[in-house]
Amino acid sequence: MTSPESIALIRSLSAVRQFADRPIPRQARDDIFEVVRWSGNASNRQQFEVLWVEDRDLLQRLAGTEGYAKHLAGAAAGAVIATWMERDELNAFDEGRIAERIMLAAHAHGISSCIGWLRGRGGEEAKQLLGLPADRTVRTTISLGFAAEGARRGRRRRPTGEVIRIAGRS
Amino acid sequence: MTSPESIALIRSLSAVRQFADRPIPRQARDDIFEVVRWSGNASNRQQFEVLWVEDRDLLQRLAGTEGYAKHLAGAAAGAVIATWMERDELNAFDEGRIAERIMLAAHAHGISSCIGWLRGRGGEEAKQLLGLPADRTVRTTISLGFAAEGARRGRRRRPTGEVIRIAGRS
């Protein structure tokens, strides 16, 4: 079982911040939900919840919170990750895993995405907008949608040898 | 462009801790390296490095550090992620993203994996073993290899409705 198609998919994921006015197809949404459900996480406790937002008004309010998630305003859908583990490094790590899965599942449907971060009061504001309890950490958002025509993609990277290095005898 | 194959791949990723005595094929390693290189991260700064270990002696020493990475001892390869951003939440988030990509790229080649965490003195011990500078954060490891016969896979999950919820009008 080798899948060059999947490697190409993972390799080609890139951030897009401008989206076309076109909804997320039902099948894509279902697949994203499935992939979130089967996300691995610390000790399999699954102390996270993903809030899925297609409501335009709510997307714009979330885009207006403090931080770097303005691109939610033009997204077809937004995913907001809430976590509640005892150590924040565990939360942040799981948020990274879940975000990557959501973006890859969307990408498999030709849907683009971009991570957003809430800073300062942004997390608390988002919790209020989403009706989430006080003990939740809300920090990571994902803006999703089909890329607008001419949308820029960030694809600059360091060469492989600077990013990965073989240690010990090989 | 819709890829049911890739969705199935992402969905079916599961943790495996027992590995067969069989090396990682060259093509799989090359693909994992490529996917690490193209990993998106905070502000595109790529303040991370992945140490790739196939040296059996070094794998066993790493497995002996404090924390939860004992399964490195039996792995065909280990990936150790080093990060150096100014805020630890950024490091942990990127570690999650990179770990997920490495595991998915391996999975596309039929290779199993498991995340390990270094705790207490484990990070410092690993840095010494790998000759990494003091300013690096080392916490996340990934054990990789073909699954041993009869290896257990953790696949229990909460139902979709408990993990993902639609907020606002849909």
Short mmCIF file of C-alpha atoms in Angstrom, two decimals:
data_model
loop_
_atom_site.label_atom_id
_atom_site.label_comp_id
_atom_site.label_asym_id
_atom_site.label_seq_id
_atom_site.Cartn_x
_atom_site.Cartn_y
_atom_site.Cartn_z
CA MET A 1 0.00 0.00 0.00
CA THR A 2 1.77 3.10 -1.22
CA SER A 3 -0.14 6.20 -2.14
CA PRO A 4 1.78 8.76 -4.22
CA GLU A 5 -1.50 10.70 -4.55
CA SER A 6 -1.71 11.25 -0.80
CA ILE A 7 1.94 12.29 -0.58
CA ALA A 8 1.31 14.85 -3.32
CA LEU A 9 -1.73 16.08 -1.42
CA ILE A 10 0.14 16.53 1.87
CA ARG A 11 3.11 18.11 0.15
CA SER A 12 0.99 20.64 -1.74
CA LEU A 13 -1.00 22.04 1.19
CA SER A 14 -0.56 25.81 1.31
CA ALA A 15 -2.22 28.72 3.09
CA VAL A 16 -4.86 30.74 1.21
CA ARG A 17 -6.53 33.80 2.76
CA GLN A 18 -8.91 34.97 0.00
CA PHE A 19 -11.92 32.87 -0.75
CA ALA A 20 -14.54 32.65 -3.50
CA ASP A 21 -18.24 33.13 -2.66
CA ARG A 22 -19.03 29.43 -2.91
CA PRO A 23 -20.25 27.13 -0.14
CA ILE A 24 -18.51 24.01 1.18
CA PRO A 25 -20.13 20.94 -0.45
CA ARG A 26 -21.93 18.61 1.91
CA GLN A 27 -19.65 15.67 1.17
CA ALA A 28 -16.56 17.72 1.97
CA ARG A 29 -18.05 18.83 5.26
CA ASP A 30 -18.97 15.26 6.18
CA ASP A 31 -15.44 14.11 5.39
CA ILE A 32 -13.89 16.90 7.45
CA PHE A 33 -16.12 15.95 10.38
CA GLU A 34 -15.11 12.30 10.09
CA VAL A 35 -11.44 13.17 10.02
CA VAL A 36 -11.83 15.36 13.11
CA ARG A 37 -13.61 12.57 14.89
CA TRP A 38 -10.77 10.14 14.25
CA SER A 39 -8.07 12.58 15.24
CA GLY A 40 -5.52 10.98 17.54
CA ASN A 41 -4.66 12.93 20.64
CA ALA A 42 -2.95 12.89 23.99
CA SER A 43 -3.78 9.63 25.81
CA ASN A 44 -6.85 9.31 23.60
CA ARG A 45 -8.79 11.59 25.94
CA GLN A 46 -10.20 13.75 23.16
CA GLN A 47 -10.49 16.81 25.36
CA PHE A 48 -11.32 19.03 22.46
CA GLU A 49 -14.29 20.22 20.48
CA VAL A 50 -14.42 21.77 17.04
CA LEU A 51 -17.04 24.46 16.45
CA TRP A 52 -18.05 24.61 12.80
CA VAL A 53 -19.38 27.96 11.59
CA GLU A 54 -21.03 28.71 8.25
CA ASP A 55 -23.28 31.47 9.58
CA ARG A 56 -22.02 34.63 7.83
CA ASP A 57 -22.87 36.95 10.69
CA LEU A 58 -21.06 34.76 13.22
CA LEU A 59 -18.05 34.41 10.92
CA GLN A 60 -17.77 38.18 10.73
CA ARG A 61 -18.06 38.60 14.47
CA LEU A 62 -15.35 35.99 15.00
CA ALA A 63 -13.19 37.75 12.41
CA GLY A 64 -13.55 40.91 14.49
CA THR A 65 -12.08 39.43 17.67
CA GLU A 66 -8.57 40.33 18.78
CA GLY A 67 -5.87 38.41 16.97
CA TYR A 68 -5.06 37.19 13.51
CA ALA A 69 -8.25 35.62 12.19
CA LYS A 70 -9.60 38.40 10.00
CA HIS A 71 -9.80 36.05 7.01
CA LEU A 72 -12.73 34.25 8.70
CA ALA A 73 -14.89 37.14 7.41
CA GLY A 74 -14.58 35.99 3.81
CA ALA A 75 -14.45 32.25 4.45
CA ALA A 76 -17.19 29.82 3.42
CA ALA A 77 -16.74 28.10 6.78
CA GLY A 78 -14.71 28.51 9.92
CA ALA A 79 -13.54 25.87 12.35
CA VAL A 80 -12.76 26.99 15.89
CA ILE A 81 -10.91 24.54 18.12
CA ALA A 82 -11.69 24.48 21.85
CA THR A 83 -9.49 22.44 24.21
CA TRP A 84 -9.46 21.78 27.95
CA MET A 85 -6.46 19.73 28.97
CA GLU A 86 -4.54 20.48 32.15
CA ARG A 87 -1.34 21.58 30.43
CA ASP A 88 -1.41 24.21 27.72
CA GLU A 89 1.35 22.52 25.71
CA LEU A 90 -0.97 19.52 25.29
CA ASN A 91 -3.76 21.79 24.08
CA ALA A 92 -1.53 23.58 21.59
CA PHE A 93 -0.08 20.32 20.31
CA ASP A 94 -3.52 18.79 19.72
CA GLU A 95 -4.72 21.99 18.07
CA GLY A 96 -1.84 21.65 15.63
CA ARG A 97 -2.71 18.05 14.85
CA ILE A 98 -6.40 18.75 14.40
CA ALA A 99 -5.78 21.86 12.29
CA GLU A 100 -3.49 19.92 9.98
CA ARG A 101 -6.08 17.16 9.53
CA ILE A 102 -8.91 19.60 8.84
CA MET A 103 -6.82 21.45 6.25
CA LEU A 104 -5.69 18.24 4.56
CA ALA A 105 -9.23 16.81 4.41
CA ALA A 106 -10.44 20.09 2.90
CA HIS A 107 -7.51 20.09 0.47
CA ALA A 108 -8.54 16.58 -0.66
CA HIS A 109 -11.77 18.25 -1.82
CA GLY A 110 -9.97 21.15 -3.51
CA ILE A 111 -10.86 23.47 -0.63
CA SER A 112 -8.25 25.95 0.58
CA SER A 113 -7.65 27.08 4.13
CA CYS A 114 -5.67 29.23 6.48
CA ILE A 115 -4.93 29.05 10.19
CA GLY A 116 -5.95 31.98 12.36
CA TRP A 117 -4.78 32.77 15.90
CA LEU A 118 -6.73 34.57 18.58
CA ARG A 119 -4.59 36.71 20.87
CA GLY A 120 -5.15 38.98 23.86
CA ARG A 121 -8.89 39.11 24.52
CA GLY A 122 -9.66 37.26 21.27
CA GLY A 123 -10.09 33.86 22.89
CA GLU A 124 -12.55 35.15 25.50
CA GLU A 125 -14.50 37.10 22.88
CA ALA A 126 -14.79 33.99 20.70
CA LYS A 127 -15.94 31.89 23.67
CA GLN A 128 -18.73 34.40 24.35
CA LEU A 129 -19.78 34.42 20.70
CA LEU A 130 -19.85 30.63 20.63
CA GLY A 131 -21.42 30.14 24.06
CA LEU A 132 -18.49 28.09 25.33
CA PRO A 133 -17.80 27.51 29.05
CA ALA A 134 -15.08 29.50 30.83
CA ASP A 135 -12.70 26.54 31.23
CA ARG A 136 -12.15 26.19 27.48
CA THR A 137 -9.03 27.37 25.70
CA VAL A 138 -9.88 28.94 22.36
CA ARG A 139 -6.94 30.05 20.27
CA THR A 140 -6.83 28.32 16.88
CA THR A 141 -9.24 28.97 14.02
CA ILE A 142 -9.25 27.68 10.46
CA SER A 143 -10.75 29.65 7.61
CA LEU A 144 -11.98 27.43 4.79
CA GLY A 145 -13.30 27.95 1.28
CA PHE A 146 -12.54 27.60 -2.40
CA ALA A 147 -9.67 29.90 -3.27
CA ALA A 148 -10.59 33.24 -4.85
CA GLU A 149 -9.22 33.75 -8.33
CA GLY A 150 -5.66 35.02 -8.06
CA ALA A 151 -5.43 34.24 -4.33
CA ARG A 152 -1.83 34.13 -3.16
CA ARG A 153 -0.34 30.95 -1.80
CA GLY A 154 2.60 30.99 0.59
CA ARG A 155 5.07 28.44 -0.72
CA ARG A 156 8.53 29.63 0.23
CA ARG A 157 10.52 27.09 2.25
CA ARG A 158 13.99 26.34 3.50
CA PRO A 159 15.83 23.55 1.65
CA THR A 160 15.29 20.01 2.96
CA GLY A 161 18.80 19.76 4.41
CA GLU A 162 18.11 22.72 6.71
CA VAL A 163 14.83 21.38 8.01
CA ILE A 164 15.56 17.71 8.50
CA ARG A 165 18.85 16.17 9.51
CA ILE A 166 19.99 12.59 9.95
CA ALA A 167 21.41 11.94 13.41
CA GLY A 168 23.68 9.03 14.32
CA ARG A 169 24.83 6.42 11.81
CA SER A 170 22.51 6.03 8.81
CA MET B 1 -10.28 17.34 -7.57
CA THR B 2 -11.70 15.14 -4.86
CA SER B 3 -9.65 12.39 -3.34
CA PRO B 4 -11.59 9.73 -1.40
CA GLU B 5 -8.33 7.80 -1.11
CA SER B 6 -6.67 10.59 0.83
CA ILE B 7 -9.69 11.02 3.10
CA ALA B 8 -9.58 7.29 3.87
CA LEU B 9 -5.87 7.59 4.59
CA ILE B 10 -6.28 10.50 7.03
CA ARG B 11 -9.27 8.88 8.69
CA SER B 12 -7.49 5.57 9.24
CA LEU B 13 -4.33 6.86 10.93
CA SER B 14 -3.90 5.12 14.25
CA ALA B 15 -1.14 4.76 16.83
CA VAL B 16 1.01 1.62 16.78
CA ARG B 17 3.73 0.98 19.37
CA GLN B 18 5.15 -2.41 18.34
CA PHE B 19 7.20 -2.59 15.20
CA ALA B 20 8.55 -5.31 12.92
CA ASP B 21 12.29 -5.65 12.34
CA ARG B 22 12.14 -4.14 8.87
CA PRO B 23 13.76 -0.90 7.68
CA ILE B 24 12.00 2.16 6.28
CA PRO B 25 12.27 2.04 2.46
CA ARG B 26 14.27 4.83 0.86
CA GLN B 27 11.28 6.20 -1.09
CA ALA B 28 9.19 6.44 2.07
CA ARG B 29 11.96 8.31 3.85
CA ASP B 30 12.38 10.71 0.94
CA ASP B 31 8.63 11.39 0.90
CA ILE B 32 8.55 12.01 4.65
CA PHE B 33 11.45 14.46 4.30
CA GLU B 34 9.65 16.30 1.48
CA VAL B 35 6.47 16.57 3.51
CA VAL B 36 8.40 17.94 6.50
CA ARG B 37 10.08 20.48 4.29
CA TRP B 38 6.74 21.79 3.01
CA SER B 39 5.14 21.92 6.43
CA GLY B 40 3.33 25.18 6.97
CA ASN B 41 4.05 26.96 10.23
CA ALA B 42 3.69 30.14 12.22
CA SER B 43 4.43 33.14 9.98
CA ASN B 44 6.36 30.83 7.67
CA ARG B 45 9.43 31.19 9.88
CA GLN B 46 10.17 27.48 9.97
CA GLN B 47 11.88 27.68 13.36
CA PHE B 48 12.06 23.94 13.68
CA GLU B 49 14.29 21.07 12.77
CA VAL B 50 13.52 17.37 12.57
CA LEU B 51 16.24 14.94 13.61
CA TRP B 52 15.89 11.63 11.84
CA VAL B 53 17.36 8.63 13.64
CA GLU B 54 17.83 5.11 12.27
CA ASP B 55 20.93 4.34 14.34
CA ARG B 56 19.82 1.53 16.67
CA ASP B 57 22.09 2.53 19.51
CA LEU B 58 20.92 6.15 19.40
CA LEU B 59 17.27 5.04 19.20
CA GLN B 60 17.75 3.01 22.37
CA ARG B 61 19.45 5.86 24.19
CA LEU B 62 16.61 8.21 23.21
CA ALA B 63 14.08 5.60 24.36
CA GLY B 64 15.82 5.63 27.75
CA THR B 65 15.31 9.35 28.37
CA GLU B 66 12.69 10.55 30.85
CA GLY B 67 9.18 10.60 29.47
CA TYR B 68 6.97 8.51 27.26
CA ALA B 69 9.05 7.55 24.26
CA LYS B 70 10.09 4.00 25.17
CA HIS B 71 8.71 2.68 21.87
CA LEU B 72 11.60 4.39 20.05
CA ALA B 73 13.70 1.40 21.14
CA GLY B 74 11.90 -0.95 18.76
CA ALA B 75 11.20 1.52 15.96
CA ALA B 76 12.84 1.34 12.53
CA ALA B 77 13.26 5.10 12.68
CA GLY B 78 12.63 7.93 15.07
CA ALA B 79 11.89 11.56 14.31
CA VAL B 80 12.69 14.10 17.02
CA ILE B 81 11.28 17.60 16.58
CA ALA B 82 13.31 20.57 17.82
CA THR B 83 11.73 24.05 17.91
CA TRP B 84 12.90 27.52 18.95
CA MET B 85 10.11 30.04 18.76
CA GLU B 86 9.67 32.71 21.42
CA ARG B 87 6.38 31.38 22.75
CA ASP B 88 6.01 27.75 23.76
CA GLU B 89 2.42 27.53 22.50
CA LEU B 90 3.76 28.23 18.99
CA ASN B 91 6.34 25.49 19.37
CA ALA B 92 3.80 22.94 20.61
CA PHE B 93 1.33 23.86 17.87
CA ASP B 94 3.92 23.43 15.12
CA GLU B 95 5.10 20.17 16.67
CA GLY B 96 1.52 18.91 16.38
CA ARG B 97 1.28 19.93 12.74
CA ILE B 98 4.64 18.41 11.81
CA ALA B 99 3.96 15.20 13.74
CA GLU B 100 0.64 14.74 11.97
CA ARG B 101 2.25 15.24 8.56
CA ILE B 102 5.09 12.82 9.27
CA MET B 103 2.65 10.16 10.48
CA LEU B 104 0.35 10.62 7.48
CA ALA B 105 3.21 10.50 4.97
CA ALA B 106 4.46 7.31 6.63
CA HIS B 107 0.92 5.89 6.65
CA ALA B 108 0.72 6.54 2.88
CA HIS B 109 3.58 4.05 2.64
CA GLY B 110 1.95 1.53 4.97
CA ILE B 111 4.28 2.54 7.81
CA SER B 112 2.88 2.82 11.32
CA SER B 113 3.83 5.34 13.97
CA CYS B 114 3.31 6.60 17.45
CA ILE B 115 3.94 9.94 19.13
CA GLY B 116 6.25 10.03 22.13
CA TRP B 117 6.63 12.82 24.70
CA LEU B 118 9.74 13.72 26.62
CA ARG B 119 9.07 14.99 30.13
CA GLY B 120 11.12 16.18 33.08
CA ARG B 121 14.79 15.88 32.15
CA GLY B 122 13.94 13.97 28.95
CA GLY B 123 14.20 16.98 26.65
CA GLU B 124 17.64 17.97 27.94
CA GLU B 125 18.87 14.39 27.76
CA ALA B 126 17.71 14.11 24.15
CA LYS B 127 19.39 17.40 23.23
CA GLN B 128 22.70 16.11 24.61
CA LEU B 129 22.36 12.82 22.71
CA LEU B 130 21.59 14.70 19.50
CA GLY B 131 24.15 17.47 19.99
CA LEU B 132 21.51 20.20 19.86
CA PRO B 133 22.09 23.73 21.20
CA ALA B 134 20.67 24.78 24.56
CA ASP B 135 18.01 27.13 23.13
CA ARG B 136 16.12 24.30 21.45
CA THR B 137 12.88 22.86 22.81
CA VAL B 138 12.78 19.08 22.40
CA ARG B 139 9.59 17.40 23.51
CA THR B 140 7.93 15.49 20.67
CA THR B 141 9.22 12.26 19.13
CA ILE B 142 7.68 9.96 16.56
CA SER B 143 8.43 6.26 16.46
CA LEU B 144 8.08 4.79 12.97
CA GLY B 145 8.13 1.33 11.47
CA PHE B 146 6.06 -1.39 9.90
CA ALA B 147 3.61 -2.71 12.47
CA ALA B 148 4.57 -5.92 14.25
CA GLU B 149 2.20 -8.80 13.71
CA GLY B 150 -0.67 -8.48 16.14
CA ALA B 151 0.30 -4.92 17.16
CA ARG B 152 -2.57 -3.15 18.85
CA ARG B 153 -4.10 -0.07 17.31
CA GLY B 154 -5.91 2.53 19.41
CA ARG B 155 -9.16 3.27 17.62
CA ARG B 156 -11.72 4.18 20.26
CA ARG B 157 -13.34 7.58 19.71
CA ARG B 158 -16.22 9.71 20.86
CA PRO B 159 -19.14 10.00 18.42
CA THR B 160 -18.94 12.79 15.83
CA GLY B 161 -21.64 14.87 17.52
CA GLU B 162 -19.58 15.12 20.70
CA VAL B 163 -16.42 16.20 18.94
CA ILE B 164 -17.69 18.64 16.35
CA ARG B 165 -20.66 20.97 16.68
CA ILE B 166 -22.26 23.40 14.27
CA ALA B 167 -22.44 26.92 15.71
CA GLY B 168 -24.81 29.63 14.47
CA ARG B 169 -27.30 29.11 11.66
CA SER B 170 -26.36 26.33 9.25
#
